[in-house]
Coordinates of C-alpha atoms in Angstrom, one line a residue:
M1 CA 103.9 112.2 63.2
D2 CA 101.3 111.8 60.4
R3 CA 98.0 110.7 62.0
K4 CA 97.8 107.9 59.4
D5 CA 100.7 106.4 61.4
V6 CA 98.6 106.4 64.6
W7 CA 97.1 102.9 64.2
I8 CA 94.5 103.3 66.9
D9 CA 91.6 105.7 67.3
F10 CA 93.1 109.0 68.2
G11 CA 92.2 112.3 69.8
F12 CA 89.1 112.8 72.0
S13 CA 87.2 109.8 70.4
G14 CA 90.2 107.6 71.0
L15 CA 90.4 108.7 74.6
T16 CA 86.8 107.5 75.2
K17 CA 87.9 103.9 74.3
W18 CA 90.4 103.9 77.2
F19 CA 87.4 104.2 79.6
G20 CA 86.1 100.9 78.6
S21 CA 89.1 98.7 79.4
L22 CA 91.3 100.1 82.2
F23 CA 89.2 100.3 85.3
E24 CA 92.0 100.4 87.9
F25 CA 92.9 104.0 87.0
T26 CA 91.2 107.3 87.9
P27 CA 89.8 109.3 84.9
L28 CA 92.7 111.8 85.0
E29 CA 95.2 108.9 85.2
L30 CA 93.7 107.5 82.0
V31 CA 94.2 110.9 80.3
V32 CA 97.8 110.9 81.4
A33 CA 98.3 107.4 80.1
A34 CA 96.6 108.3 76.7
A35 CA 98.8 111.4 76.3
D36 CA 101.9 109.3 77.0
W37 CA 101.0 106.6 74.4
G38 CA 103.5 106.2 71.7
E39 CA 106.1 108.4 73.4
G40 CA 103.7 111.3 73.3
A41 CA 102.4 110.8 69.8
Y42 CA 98.8 110.8 71.0
A43 CA 98.9 114.1 72.9
P44 CA 98.7 116.6 69.9
T45 CA 95.6 115.1 68.4
L46 CA 93.9 114.8 71.8
R47 CA 94.7 118.4 72.6
E48 CA 93.4 119.6 69.2
D49 CA 90.1 117.8 69.6
A50 CA 89.7 119.0 73.2
V51 CA 90.5 122.6 72.4
R52 CA 88.1 122.6 69.5
L53 CA 85.3 121.3 71.7
L54 CA 86.2 123.6 74.6
E55 CA 86.1 126.7 72.4
S56 CA 83.1 125.6 70.4
P57 CA 79.5 127.0 70.6
L58 CA 78.2 123.7 71.8
P59 CA 76.4 123.9 75.2
T60 CA 78.1 122.0 77.9
R61 CA 75.1 119.7 78.1
V62 CA 75.8 118.6 74.5
I63 CA 79.4 117.9 75.3
D64 CA 78.3 115.8 78.3
I65 CA 75.9 113.8 76.1
L66 CA 78.6 113.1 73.6
W67 CA 81.0 112.0 76.3
C68 CA 78.5 109.7 78.0
A69 CA 77.4 108.1 74.8
A70 CA 81.0 107.5 73.6
V71 CA 82.0 105.8 76.9
R72 CA 78.6 104.1 77.4
A73 CA 77.7 105.7 80.6
E74 CA 74.2 106.8 81.8
F75 CA 73.5 110.5 81.4
V76 CA 72.2 111.8 84.7
P77 CA 72.4 115.6 84.7
D78 CA 72.2 116.0 88.4
E79 CA 74.8 113.4 89.2
R80 CA 77.6 114.4 86.8
W81 CA 81.0 113.7 88.3
I82 CA 82.5 116.7 86.6
D83 CA 81.3 119.5 84.3
G84 CA 82.1 118.7 80.7
R85 CA 84.1 121.9 80.0
D86 CA 86.1 121.5 83.2
W87 CA 86.9 118.0 82.1
L88 CA 88.1 119.4 78.7
R89 CA 90.3 121.9 80.4
Q90 CA 91.9 119.2 82.4
I91 CA 92.5 117.1 79.3
V92 CA 94.1 120.2 77.6
D93 CA 96.4 120.8 80.6
V94 CA 97.6 117.2 80.6
C95 CA 98.3 117.2 76.9
E96 CA 100.1 120.5 76.9
E97 CA 102.3 119.3 79.8
R98 CA 103.1 116.2 77.8
I99 CA 104.0 118.1 74.7
R100 CA 106.2 120.5 76.5
R101 CA 108.1 117.6 78.0
D102 CA 109.2 116.8 74.5
E103 CA 109.8 120.5 73.6
P104 CA 111.1 122.0 76.9
R105 CA 112.1 125.3 75.2
S106 CA 108.7 125.9 73.7
H107 CA 106.5 128.1 75.9
D108 CA 103.8 128.9 73.4
L109 CA 102.1 125.9 71.8
A110 CA 100.7 126.2 68.3
P111 CA 97.2 127.5 68.3
V112 CA 94.4 125.1 67.3
T113 CA 92.9 126.4 64.0
P114 CA 89.3 126.2 63.1
C115 CA 88.0 123.2 61.1
D116 CA 89.2 123.1 57.5
P117 CA 86.6 124.7 55.3
D118 CA 87.5 122.3 52.5
L119 CA 85.9 119.5 54.6
G120 CA 82.4 120.7 53.4
D121 CA 81.8 117.6 51.2
L122 CA 82.9 115.4 54.1
K123 CA 80.6 117.3 56.5
D124 CA 77.7 116.5 54.3
A125 CA 78.7 112.8 54.0
V126 CA 79.1 112.4 57.7
L127 CA 75.8 114.2 58.4
A128 CA 74.0 111.9 55.9
E129 CA 75.4 108.8 57.7
V130 CA 74.3 110.0 61.1
R131 CA 70.8 110.9 59.9
A132 CA 70.4 107.7 57.9
F133 CA 71.1 105.7 61.1
A134 CA 69.2 108.1 63.5
P135 CA 66.3 105.8 64.5
E136 CA 68.6 102.8 65.4
L137 CA 71.1 105.1 67.1
A138 CA 68.4 106.8 69.2
R139 CA 66.8 103.5 70.2
A140 CA 70.1 102.0 71.3
T141 CA 71.1 105.0 73.4
A142 CA 68.0 106.7 74.7
D143 CA 66.1 103.5 75.3
H144 CA 68.9 101.5 76.9
P145 CA 67.5 100.1 80.2
Y146 CA 70.3 101.3 82.5
L147 CA 72.9 103.2 80.3
S148 CA 70.5 105.6 78.6
V149 CA 71.7 108.8 77.0
P150 CA 69.2 111.2 75.5
D151 CA 69.5 113.3 72.3
V152 CA 72.6 111.6 71.0
V153 CA 71.7 112.1 67.3
P154 CA 71.1 115.9 67.6
A155 CA 74.3 116.2 69.6
L156 CA 76.3 114.4 66.9
E157 CA 74.6 116.6 64.2
R158 CA 75.7 119.7 66.0
L159 CA 79.2 118.4 66.5
V160 CA 79.5 117.7 62.7
T161 CA 78.0 120.9 61.5
E162 CA 79.2 123.4 64.1
V163 CA 82.6 122.0 65.2
D164 CA 84.4 119.4 63.2
P165 CA 83.0 116.6 60.9
D166 CA 86.2 114.6 61.5
L167 CA 85.7 114.4 65.2
G168 CA 82.0 114.0 64.6
F169 CA 82.6 110.9 62.4
R170 CA 85.0 109.4 64.9
L171 CA 82.6 109.9 67.8
F172 CA 79.7 108.5 65.7
L173 CA 81.8 105.4 65.2
R174 CA 82.7 105.3 68.9
V175 CA 79.0 105.3 69.9
L176 CA 78.2 102.5 67.5
K177 CA 81.0 100.5 69.0
A178 CA 80.2 101.3 72.6
Y179 CA 76.6 100.3 72.3
L180 CA 77.3 97.3 70.1
I181 CA 74.9 98.5 67.4
Y182 CA 74.8 96.3 64.3
I183 CA 75.5 97.9 60.9
S184 CA 75.1 96.5 57.4
E185 CA 78.0 95.5 55.1
S186 CA 77.1 98.5 52.8
Q187 CA 77.3 100.9 55.8
H188 CA 80.6 99.3 56.8
L189 CA 82.0 99.9 53.4
R190 CA 80.9 103.5 53.4
Y191 CA 82.5 104.1 56.8
R192 CA 85.8 102.6 55.6
E193 CA 85.7 104.9 52.6
L194 CA 85.0 107.9 54.8
G195 CA 87.9 106.9 57.0
E196 CA 90.2 106.9 54.0
R197 CA 89.0 110.3 52.9
F198 CA 89.8 111.7 56.3
G199 CA 93.2 110.1 56.1
Y200 CA 92.8 107.6 59.0
H201 CA 94.8 104.5 59.5
E202 CA 92.4 101.6 58.5
L203 CA 92.3 100.4 62.1
V204 CA 90.6 103.6 63.3
V205 CA 87.4 102.4 61.7
D206 CA 88.1 98.6 61.8
D207 CA 89.5 98.0 65.2
G208 CA 87.5 94.8 65.7
T209 CA 84.6 96.3 67.6
L210 CA 82.3 97.4 64.9
Q211 CA 79.3 95.0 64.8
V212 CA 78.8 94.2 61.1
M213 CA 75.7 92.2 60.4
P214 CA 76.5 89.0 58.3
R215 CA 75.2 88.9 54.8

């Protein structure tokens, strides 16, 4: 399936949205539900993002920060419910089991390739958007009275530059949505244009949860 046909946020960023709405499930049950979405259409993109993060040079602390910010959960290093890389391994296992259910004769899944080097211009564009919004983003996350997450901006910068600007942009949007951070109409337009350049369905950016400040 072309990911433009996936009309909700997909992959690792999309998974974080599930954690804001379905409270009756355990974290692993939510991953299973996400991997099953659309008769398994979600599983390949979630596996791809998770493998890229798992095999990336990012420290586990950075992965934990990205996760907490995207699901709007306080970052407390000494009280983590699971190590970030262990969590990614569980996600990968669930996705691979779901993919093999559709392809029972396939024992070796396609390897996840490194980020496309042709995304250089998009990397610069995403990095510029993150840095342009850095003060507001830092205040909303690090200074939140009871759901604070430190160092979100540098974590996003590292994700964009060292791992994947595509995932970096989607998680940037997810943090804006999770913390209900207002953006301007011009920013909204730029984000929509970036989504088109990445080949997203329009509802990946405009799912109704972006807080666009009225003119």
